Coordinates of C-alpha atoms and ligand atoms in Angstrom, one line a residue:
X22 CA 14.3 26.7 27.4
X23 CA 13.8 27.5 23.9
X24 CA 14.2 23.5 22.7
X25 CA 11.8 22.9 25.5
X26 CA 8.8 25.3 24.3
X27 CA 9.7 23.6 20.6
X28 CA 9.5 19.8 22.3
X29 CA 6.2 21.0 23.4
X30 CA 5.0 22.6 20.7
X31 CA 5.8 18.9 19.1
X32 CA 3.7 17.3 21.6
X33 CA 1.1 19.8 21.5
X34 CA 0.7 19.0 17.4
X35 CA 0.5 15.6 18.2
X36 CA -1.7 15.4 20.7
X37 CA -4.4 17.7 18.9
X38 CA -4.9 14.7 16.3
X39 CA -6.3 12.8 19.0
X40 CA -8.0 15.2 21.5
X41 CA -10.8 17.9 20.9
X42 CA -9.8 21.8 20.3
X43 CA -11.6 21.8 23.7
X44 CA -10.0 19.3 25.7
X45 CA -6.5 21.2 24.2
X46 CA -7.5 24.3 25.3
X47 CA -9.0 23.6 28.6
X48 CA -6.2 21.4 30.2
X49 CA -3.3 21.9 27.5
X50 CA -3.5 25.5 27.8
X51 CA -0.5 26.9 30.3
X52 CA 1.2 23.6 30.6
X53 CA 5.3 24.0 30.0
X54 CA 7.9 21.2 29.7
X55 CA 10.0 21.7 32.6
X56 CA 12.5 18.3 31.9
X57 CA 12.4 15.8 29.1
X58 CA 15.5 13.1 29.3
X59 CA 16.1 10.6 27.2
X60 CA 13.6 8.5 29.3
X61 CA 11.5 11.3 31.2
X62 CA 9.4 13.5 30.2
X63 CA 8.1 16.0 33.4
X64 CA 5.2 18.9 32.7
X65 CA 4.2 21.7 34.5
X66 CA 0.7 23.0 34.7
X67 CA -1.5 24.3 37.5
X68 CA -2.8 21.9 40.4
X69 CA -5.8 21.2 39.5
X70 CA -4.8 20.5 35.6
X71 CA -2.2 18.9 36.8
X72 CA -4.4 16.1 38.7
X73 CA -6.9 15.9 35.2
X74 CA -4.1 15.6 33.2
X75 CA -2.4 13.0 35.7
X76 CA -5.4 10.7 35.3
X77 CA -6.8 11.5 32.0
X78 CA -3.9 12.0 29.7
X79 CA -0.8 10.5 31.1
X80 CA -1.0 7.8 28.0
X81 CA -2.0 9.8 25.1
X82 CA 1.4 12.3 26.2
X83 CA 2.9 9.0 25.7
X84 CA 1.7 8.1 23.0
X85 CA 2.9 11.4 21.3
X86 CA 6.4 10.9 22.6
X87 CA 6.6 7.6 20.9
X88 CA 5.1 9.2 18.2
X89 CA 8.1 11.9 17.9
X90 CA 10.8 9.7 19.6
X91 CA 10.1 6.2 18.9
X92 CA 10.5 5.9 22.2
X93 CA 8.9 5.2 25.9
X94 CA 8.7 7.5 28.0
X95 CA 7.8 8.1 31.6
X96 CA 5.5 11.0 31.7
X97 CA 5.2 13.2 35.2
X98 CA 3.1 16.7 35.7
X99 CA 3.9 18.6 38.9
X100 CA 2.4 21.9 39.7
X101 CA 5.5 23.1 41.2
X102 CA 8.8 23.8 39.3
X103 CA 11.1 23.7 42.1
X104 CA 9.3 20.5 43.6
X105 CA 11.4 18.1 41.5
X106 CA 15.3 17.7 41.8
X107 CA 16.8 18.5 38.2
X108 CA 19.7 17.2 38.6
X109 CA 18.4 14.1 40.4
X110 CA 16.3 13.4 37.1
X111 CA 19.2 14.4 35.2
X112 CA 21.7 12.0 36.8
X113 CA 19.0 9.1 35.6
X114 CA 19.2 9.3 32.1
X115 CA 21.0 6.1 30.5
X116 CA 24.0 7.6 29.0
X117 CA 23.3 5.9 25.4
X118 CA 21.7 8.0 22.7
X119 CA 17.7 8.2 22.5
X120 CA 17.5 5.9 19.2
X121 CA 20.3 3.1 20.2
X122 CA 18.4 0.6 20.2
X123 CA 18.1 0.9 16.1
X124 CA 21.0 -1.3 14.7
X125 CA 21.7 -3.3 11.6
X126 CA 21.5 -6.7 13.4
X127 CA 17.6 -5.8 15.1
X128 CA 16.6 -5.0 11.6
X129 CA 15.6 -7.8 9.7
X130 CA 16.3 -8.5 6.2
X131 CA 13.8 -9.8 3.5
X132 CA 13.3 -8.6 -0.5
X133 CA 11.1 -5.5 0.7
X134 CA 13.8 -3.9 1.9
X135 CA 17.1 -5.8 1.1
X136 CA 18.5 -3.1 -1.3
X137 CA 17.7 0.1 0.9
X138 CA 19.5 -2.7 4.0
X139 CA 22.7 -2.9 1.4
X140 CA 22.6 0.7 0.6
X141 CA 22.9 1.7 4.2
X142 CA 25.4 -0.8 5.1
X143 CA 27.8 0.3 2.1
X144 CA 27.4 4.3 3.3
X145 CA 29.0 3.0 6.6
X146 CA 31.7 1.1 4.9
X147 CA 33.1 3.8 2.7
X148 CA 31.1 6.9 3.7
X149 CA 30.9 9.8 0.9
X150 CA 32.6 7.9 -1.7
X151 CA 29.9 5.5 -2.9
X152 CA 25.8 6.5 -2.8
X153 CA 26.1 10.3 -2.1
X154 CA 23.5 11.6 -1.2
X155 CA 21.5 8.1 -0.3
X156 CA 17.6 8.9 -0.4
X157 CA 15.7 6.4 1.4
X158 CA 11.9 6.3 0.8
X159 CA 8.9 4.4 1.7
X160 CA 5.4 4.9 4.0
X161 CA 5.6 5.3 7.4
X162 CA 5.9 2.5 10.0
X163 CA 8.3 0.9 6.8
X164 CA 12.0 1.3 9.1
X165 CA 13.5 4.5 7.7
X166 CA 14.0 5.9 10.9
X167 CA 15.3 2.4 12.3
X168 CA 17.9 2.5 9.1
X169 CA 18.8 6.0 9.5
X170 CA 20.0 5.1 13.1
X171 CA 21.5 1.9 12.6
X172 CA 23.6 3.8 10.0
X173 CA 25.0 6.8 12.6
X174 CA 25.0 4.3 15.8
X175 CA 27.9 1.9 13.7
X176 CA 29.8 5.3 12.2
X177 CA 29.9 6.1 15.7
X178 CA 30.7 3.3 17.3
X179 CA 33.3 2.6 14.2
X180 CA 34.9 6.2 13.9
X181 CA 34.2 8.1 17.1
X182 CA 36.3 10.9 15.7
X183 CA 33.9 12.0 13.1
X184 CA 31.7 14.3 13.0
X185 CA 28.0 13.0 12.6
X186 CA 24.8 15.4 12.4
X187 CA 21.2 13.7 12.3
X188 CA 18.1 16.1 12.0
X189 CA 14.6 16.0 11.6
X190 CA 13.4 17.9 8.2
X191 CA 11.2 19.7 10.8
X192 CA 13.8 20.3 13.4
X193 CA 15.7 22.2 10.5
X194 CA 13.1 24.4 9.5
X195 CA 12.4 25.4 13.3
X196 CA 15.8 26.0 13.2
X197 CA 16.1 28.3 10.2
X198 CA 12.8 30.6 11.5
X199 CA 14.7 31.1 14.8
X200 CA 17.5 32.0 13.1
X201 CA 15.8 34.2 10.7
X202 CA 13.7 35.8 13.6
X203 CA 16.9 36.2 15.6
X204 CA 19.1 36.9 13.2
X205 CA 21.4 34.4 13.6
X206 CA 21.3 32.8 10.4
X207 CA 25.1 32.9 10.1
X208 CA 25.5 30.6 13.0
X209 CA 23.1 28.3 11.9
X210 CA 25.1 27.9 8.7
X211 CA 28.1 27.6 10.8
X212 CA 26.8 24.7 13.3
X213 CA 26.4 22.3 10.2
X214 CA 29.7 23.1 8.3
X215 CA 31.7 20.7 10.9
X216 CA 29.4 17.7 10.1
X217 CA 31.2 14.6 8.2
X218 CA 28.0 13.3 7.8
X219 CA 24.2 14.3 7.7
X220 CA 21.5 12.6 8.5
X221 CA 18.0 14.0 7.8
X222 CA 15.1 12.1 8.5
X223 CA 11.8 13.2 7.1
X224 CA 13.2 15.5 4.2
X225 CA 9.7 15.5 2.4
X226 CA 8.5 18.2 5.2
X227 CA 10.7 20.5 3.1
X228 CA 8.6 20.7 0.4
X229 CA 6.9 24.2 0.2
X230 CA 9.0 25.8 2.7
X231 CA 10.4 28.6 1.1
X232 CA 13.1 30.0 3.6
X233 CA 14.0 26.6 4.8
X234 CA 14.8 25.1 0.9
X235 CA 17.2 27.8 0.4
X236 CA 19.0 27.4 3.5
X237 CA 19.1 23.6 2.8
X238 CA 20.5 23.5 -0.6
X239 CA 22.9 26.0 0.8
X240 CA 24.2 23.5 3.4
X241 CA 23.7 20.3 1.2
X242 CA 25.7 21.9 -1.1
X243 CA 28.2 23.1 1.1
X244 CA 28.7 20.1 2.7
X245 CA 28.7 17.6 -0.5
X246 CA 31.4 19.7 -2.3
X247 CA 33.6 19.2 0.4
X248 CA 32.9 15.5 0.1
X249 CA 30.9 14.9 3.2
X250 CA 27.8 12.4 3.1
X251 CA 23.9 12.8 3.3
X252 CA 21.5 10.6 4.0
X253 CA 17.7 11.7 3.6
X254 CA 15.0 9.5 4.6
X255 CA 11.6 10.7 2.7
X256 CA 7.8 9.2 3.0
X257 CA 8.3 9.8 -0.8
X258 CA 10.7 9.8 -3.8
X259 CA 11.8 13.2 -4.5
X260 CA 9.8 13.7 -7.6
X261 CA 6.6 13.1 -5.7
X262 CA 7.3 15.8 -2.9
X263 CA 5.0 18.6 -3.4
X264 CA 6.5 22.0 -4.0
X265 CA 10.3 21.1 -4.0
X266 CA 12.4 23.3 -6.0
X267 CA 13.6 21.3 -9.2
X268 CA 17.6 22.0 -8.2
X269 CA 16.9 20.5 -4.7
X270 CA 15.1 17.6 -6.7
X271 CA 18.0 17.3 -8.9
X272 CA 20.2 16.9 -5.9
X273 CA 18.5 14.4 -3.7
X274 CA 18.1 12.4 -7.4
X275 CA 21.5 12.5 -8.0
X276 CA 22.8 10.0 -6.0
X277 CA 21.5 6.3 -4.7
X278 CA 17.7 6.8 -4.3
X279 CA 16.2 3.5 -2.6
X280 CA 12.7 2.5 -2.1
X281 CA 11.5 0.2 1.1
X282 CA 8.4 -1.5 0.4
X283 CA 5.8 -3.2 2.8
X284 CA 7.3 -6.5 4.1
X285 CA 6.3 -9.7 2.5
X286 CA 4.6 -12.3 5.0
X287 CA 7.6 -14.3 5.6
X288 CA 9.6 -11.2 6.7
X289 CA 6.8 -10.0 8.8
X290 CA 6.5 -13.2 10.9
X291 CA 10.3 -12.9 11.1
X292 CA 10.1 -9.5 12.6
X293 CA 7.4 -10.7 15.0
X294 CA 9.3 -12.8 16.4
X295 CA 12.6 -10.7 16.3
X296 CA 10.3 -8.4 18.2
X297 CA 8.2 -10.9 20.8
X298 CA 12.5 -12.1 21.7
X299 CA 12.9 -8.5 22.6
X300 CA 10.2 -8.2 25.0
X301 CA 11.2 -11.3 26.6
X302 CA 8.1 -13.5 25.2
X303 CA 8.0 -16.6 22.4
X304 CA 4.8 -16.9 20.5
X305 CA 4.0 -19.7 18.7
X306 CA 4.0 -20.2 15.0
X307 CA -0.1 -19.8 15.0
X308 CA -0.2 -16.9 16.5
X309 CA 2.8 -15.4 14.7
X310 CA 1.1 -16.5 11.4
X311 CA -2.2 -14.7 12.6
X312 CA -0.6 -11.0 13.5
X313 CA 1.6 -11.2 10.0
X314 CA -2.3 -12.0 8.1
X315 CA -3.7 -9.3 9.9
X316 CA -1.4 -6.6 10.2
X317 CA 0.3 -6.2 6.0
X318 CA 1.2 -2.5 5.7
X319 CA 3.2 -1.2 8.7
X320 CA 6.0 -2.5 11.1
X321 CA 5.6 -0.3 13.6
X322 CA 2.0 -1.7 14.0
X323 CA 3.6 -4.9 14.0
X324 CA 5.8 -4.4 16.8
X325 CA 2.5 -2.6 18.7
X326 CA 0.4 -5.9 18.3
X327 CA 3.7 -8.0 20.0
X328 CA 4.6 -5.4 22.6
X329 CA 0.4 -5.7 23.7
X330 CA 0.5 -9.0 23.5
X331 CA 3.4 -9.2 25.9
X332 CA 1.8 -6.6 28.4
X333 CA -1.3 -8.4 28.6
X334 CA 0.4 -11.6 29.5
X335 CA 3.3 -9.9 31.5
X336 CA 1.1 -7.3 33.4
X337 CA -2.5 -9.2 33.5
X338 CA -1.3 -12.5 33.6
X339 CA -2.7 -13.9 30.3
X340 CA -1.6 -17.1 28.7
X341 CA -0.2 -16.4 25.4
X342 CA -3.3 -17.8 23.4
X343 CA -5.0 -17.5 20.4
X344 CA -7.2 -15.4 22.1
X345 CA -5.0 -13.1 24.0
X346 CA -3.6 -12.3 20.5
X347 CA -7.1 -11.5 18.9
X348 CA -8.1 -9.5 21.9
X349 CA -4.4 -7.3 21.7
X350 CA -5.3 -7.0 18.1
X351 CA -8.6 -5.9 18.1
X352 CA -7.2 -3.4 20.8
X353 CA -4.8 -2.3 18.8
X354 CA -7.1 -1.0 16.3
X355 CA -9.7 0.4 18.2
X356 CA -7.3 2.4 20.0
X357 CA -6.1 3.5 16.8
X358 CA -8.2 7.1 16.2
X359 CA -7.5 6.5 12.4
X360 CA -9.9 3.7 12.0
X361 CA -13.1 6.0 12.8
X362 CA -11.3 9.0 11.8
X363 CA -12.2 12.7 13.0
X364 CA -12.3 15.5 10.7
X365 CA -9.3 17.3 12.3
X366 CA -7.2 14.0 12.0
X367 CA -7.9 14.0 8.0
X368 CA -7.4 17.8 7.6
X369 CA -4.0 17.3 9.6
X370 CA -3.1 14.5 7.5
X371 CA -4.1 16.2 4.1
X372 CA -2.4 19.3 5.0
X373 CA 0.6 17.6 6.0
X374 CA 0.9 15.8 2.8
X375 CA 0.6 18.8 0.7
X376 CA 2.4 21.0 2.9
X377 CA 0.0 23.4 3.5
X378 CA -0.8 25.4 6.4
X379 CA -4.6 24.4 8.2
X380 CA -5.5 27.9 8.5
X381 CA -4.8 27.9 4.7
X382 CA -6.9 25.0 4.0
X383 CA -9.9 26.4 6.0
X384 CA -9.3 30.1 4.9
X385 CA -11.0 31.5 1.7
X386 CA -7.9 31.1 -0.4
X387 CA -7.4 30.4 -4.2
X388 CA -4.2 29.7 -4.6
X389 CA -4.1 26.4 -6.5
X390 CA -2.3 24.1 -4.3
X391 CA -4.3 25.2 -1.8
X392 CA -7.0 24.6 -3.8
X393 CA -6.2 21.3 -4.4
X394 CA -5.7 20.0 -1.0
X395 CA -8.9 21.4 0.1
X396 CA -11.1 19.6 -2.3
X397 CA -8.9 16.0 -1.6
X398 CA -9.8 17.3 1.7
X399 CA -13.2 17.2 1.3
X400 CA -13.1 14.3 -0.5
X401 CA -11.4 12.3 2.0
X402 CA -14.0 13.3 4.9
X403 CA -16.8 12.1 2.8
X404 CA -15.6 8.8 1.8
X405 CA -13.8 8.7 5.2
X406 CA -16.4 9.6 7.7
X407 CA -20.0 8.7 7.7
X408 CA -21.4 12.4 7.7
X409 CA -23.8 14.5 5.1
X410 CA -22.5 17.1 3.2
X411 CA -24.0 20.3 4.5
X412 CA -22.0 18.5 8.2
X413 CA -18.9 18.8 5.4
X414 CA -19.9 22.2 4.6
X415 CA -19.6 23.6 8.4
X416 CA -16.4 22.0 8.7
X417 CA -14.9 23.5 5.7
X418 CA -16.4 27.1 5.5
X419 CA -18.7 26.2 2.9
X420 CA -21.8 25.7 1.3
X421 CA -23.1 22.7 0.0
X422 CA -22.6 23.3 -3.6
X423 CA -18.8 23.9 -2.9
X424 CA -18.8 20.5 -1.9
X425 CA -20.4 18.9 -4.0
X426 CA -18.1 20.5 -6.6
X427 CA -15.1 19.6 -4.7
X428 CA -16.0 16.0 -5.0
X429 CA -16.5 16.2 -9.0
X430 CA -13.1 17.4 -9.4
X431 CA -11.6 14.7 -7.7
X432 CA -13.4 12.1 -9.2
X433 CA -12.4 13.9 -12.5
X434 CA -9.2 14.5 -11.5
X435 CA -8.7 10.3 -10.2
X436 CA -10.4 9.6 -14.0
X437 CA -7.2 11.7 -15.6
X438 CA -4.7 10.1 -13.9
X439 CA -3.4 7.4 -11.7
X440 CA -1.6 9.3 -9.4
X441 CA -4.4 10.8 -8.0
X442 CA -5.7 7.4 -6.7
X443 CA -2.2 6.9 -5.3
X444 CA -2.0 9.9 -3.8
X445 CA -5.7 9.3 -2.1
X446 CA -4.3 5.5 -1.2
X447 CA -1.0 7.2 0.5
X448 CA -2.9 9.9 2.8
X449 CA -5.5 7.1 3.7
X450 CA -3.0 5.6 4.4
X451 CA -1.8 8.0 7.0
X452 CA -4.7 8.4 8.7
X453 CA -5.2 4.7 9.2
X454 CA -1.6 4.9 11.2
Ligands
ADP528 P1 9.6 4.9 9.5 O1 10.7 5.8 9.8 O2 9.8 4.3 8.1 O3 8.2 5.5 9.6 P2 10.6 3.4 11.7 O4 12.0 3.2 11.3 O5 10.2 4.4 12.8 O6 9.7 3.7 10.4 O7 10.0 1.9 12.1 C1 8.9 1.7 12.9 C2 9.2 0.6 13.9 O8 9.3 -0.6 13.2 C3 10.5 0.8 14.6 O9 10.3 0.5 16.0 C4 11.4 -0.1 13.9 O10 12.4 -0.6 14.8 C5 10.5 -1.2 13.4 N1 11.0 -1.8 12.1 C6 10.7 -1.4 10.9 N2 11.3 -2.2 10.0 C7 11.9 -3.1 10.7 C8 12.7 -4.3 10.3 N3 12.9 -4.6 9.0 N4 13.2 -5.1 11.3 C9 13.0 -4.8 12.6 N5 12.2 -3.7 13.0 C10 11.7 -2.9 12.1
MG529 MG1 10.6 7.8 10.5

């Protein structure tokens, strides 16, 4: 139950990026995961939320799964627990792991990421001897996640015997304030002392988190004196994650760190059609040419333009043209709440980089990181969103002439130094998707 009303939680975060406090609270409310498989996803809320969220939401829940899983899902709300047969459901799910489908020989290989591709390989050739920890880095949508995988699926598949752990940054931390609330932190320790290899995706969310640091460097340590291997995947090299004690730093520096860059336009038409084979369509060189000239910065947008593509001309019939591809393109973005950005989506996506709370950020605080994400913040909305500044002001708790200061310091603070541009680029970024 307790992974269930976390799951949720998960889905709830997501989903308030894209839908109004209002909309969360009126149908979002009292609505409970009562199943999720590794293909099914089944909610529970009242009958007549139930029927909104049935017709209203059913894609944006998907969306959120995909989002958290890299997954699809099938998404079902009943209004009655006991009218769906658990074990039925149960019996469904495909009896390989949720991220299978990631393997070395889908990924494909160009100079953007051909050194973090060897890296990997070589920690499944002779795991913990060469490349301990490995610290994989890059922006999201790069393959990280699809690396990660590949890595544990062919340990698995290689060495069934051993013992492999993957984790989410964020799962840990959940993890740790459970155990700390429930005072089971020496079982926690315990669960991760078996583990041959870990796997954590996502480590930057670390940053900041007190409780969750120690407890980390505790179990990284543990594990890598006994010579077991790590593997960290990070939207940013260790230096750049705020908040991160230097000895954890040290660690995650002391081994193989490997950055993955955007693809160059050969390797994205490669993976476009790696991708449009997958989903059981061939586009043509044209129209491969024209989604790798459009779409530079992110595979997993990529794969969303060819997966369109294929619906539109697998479920509505459409040739595969010139057209249809514009059309799934254009699509693409305009679903894509990070082209006309909402407040909430930038102060989720500032906080997140700085890992800091969004009660924090809004709050009267003066504590300088907070500080500091609340004026990039600020900044962001103004050169993001097409609003005055007393409209900033009521969003932020403030007066105009706190805003107004707010954007002097940055721009004083992107004349000092480059990284502040960088930083601004990377949580733009973000909120593009
Ligand atoms: P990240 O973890 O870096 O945000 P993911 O690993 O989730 O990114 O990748 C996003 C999507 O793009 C996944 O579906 C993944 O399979 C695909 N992808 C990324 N890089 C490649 C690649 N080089 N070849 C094939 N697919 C890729
Ligand atoms: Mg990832």
């Amino acid at each position: 139950m307790k992974q269930q009303t976390q799951l949720w939680q998960l889905i709830h975060k997501r989903l308030s990026t894209e839908l109004t406090p209002m909309s969360m609270m009126t149908w979002f409310d009292d609505t409970q995961v009562l199943l999720c498989t590794q293909n099914k996803l089944i909610l529970c809320a009242p009958t007549f939320k139930m029927e909104h969220i049935t017709a209203r939401y059913i894609p944006a829940i998907k969306r959120a799964l995909n989002d958290i899983f890299s997954e699809e899902f099938e998404v079902e709300v009943v209004d009655n627990p006991d009218t769906f047969d658990r074990q039925q459901e149960e019996q469904k799910v495909k009896p390989s792991n949720l991220f299978s489908q990631y393997t070395f020989s889908n990924f494909v290989v160009g100079k953007s990421n051909e050194f973090a591709h060897a890296a990997a390989l070589s920690v499944t050739i002779s795991p913990a001897t060469e490349n301990n920890p490995l610290f994989l880095h890059g922006d999201s949508g790069l393959g990280k996640t699809h690396l990660l995988y590949a890595m544990i699926n062919k340990v698995k598949a290689e060495r069934p015997d051993s013992v492999v752990f993957a984790v989410t940054a964020e799962q840990f931390t959940n993890e740790i304030i459970t155990a700390i609330r429930t005072g089971t932190t020496k079982e926690f320790r315990d669960r991760y002392r078996p583990a041959d290899m870990l796997f954590v995706d996502d480590i930057q969310f670390i940053g900041g988190k007190d409780y969750a640091m120690e407890e980390f460097f505790n179990t990284f340590n543990e594990l890598y004196m006994s010579n077991h291997h790590l593997v960290f995947t990070s939207d940013r090299p260790p230096r750049e994650i705020p908040a991160l004690t230097d000895r954890l730093r040290s660690r995650f520096e002391s081994g193989l760190v490997v950055d993955i860059q955007p693809p160059d336009f050969e390797t994205r038409v490669a993976i476009i059609q790696k991708k449009a084979a997958s989903c059981g369509i061939i586009l043509s060189d044209d129209i491969s040419y024209f989604i790798a000239e459009n779409i530079t910065l992110n595979v997993r947008q990529l794969e969303g333009a060819v997966k369109k593509i294929a619906a539109y001309h697998q479920l509505l019939g459409k040739p595969l043209s010139m057209e249809t591809a514009q059309s799934a393109i254009s699509d693409l973005f305009s679903e894509n709440p990070g082209t006309n950005p909402s407040s909430d989506l930038i102060i989720d996506k500032v906080c997140h980089f700085f890992n800091v709370e969004i009660d924090d950020l809004l709050s009267s605080s003066k504590r300088a990181n907070i500080v500091y994400a609340r004026q990039t913040a600020i900044y962001l909305v103004r050169s993001l969103m097409d609003i005055s500044l007393s409209q900033i002001g009521t969003i932020f708790r403030r007066d105009h002439t706190t805003v107004m200061h707010s954007l002097d310091q940055v721009e004083k603070r992107k004349a000092s130094s480059e990284n502040v541009q960088k930083e601004l680029d990377t949580i733009t970024r973000n909120i593009r998707g």
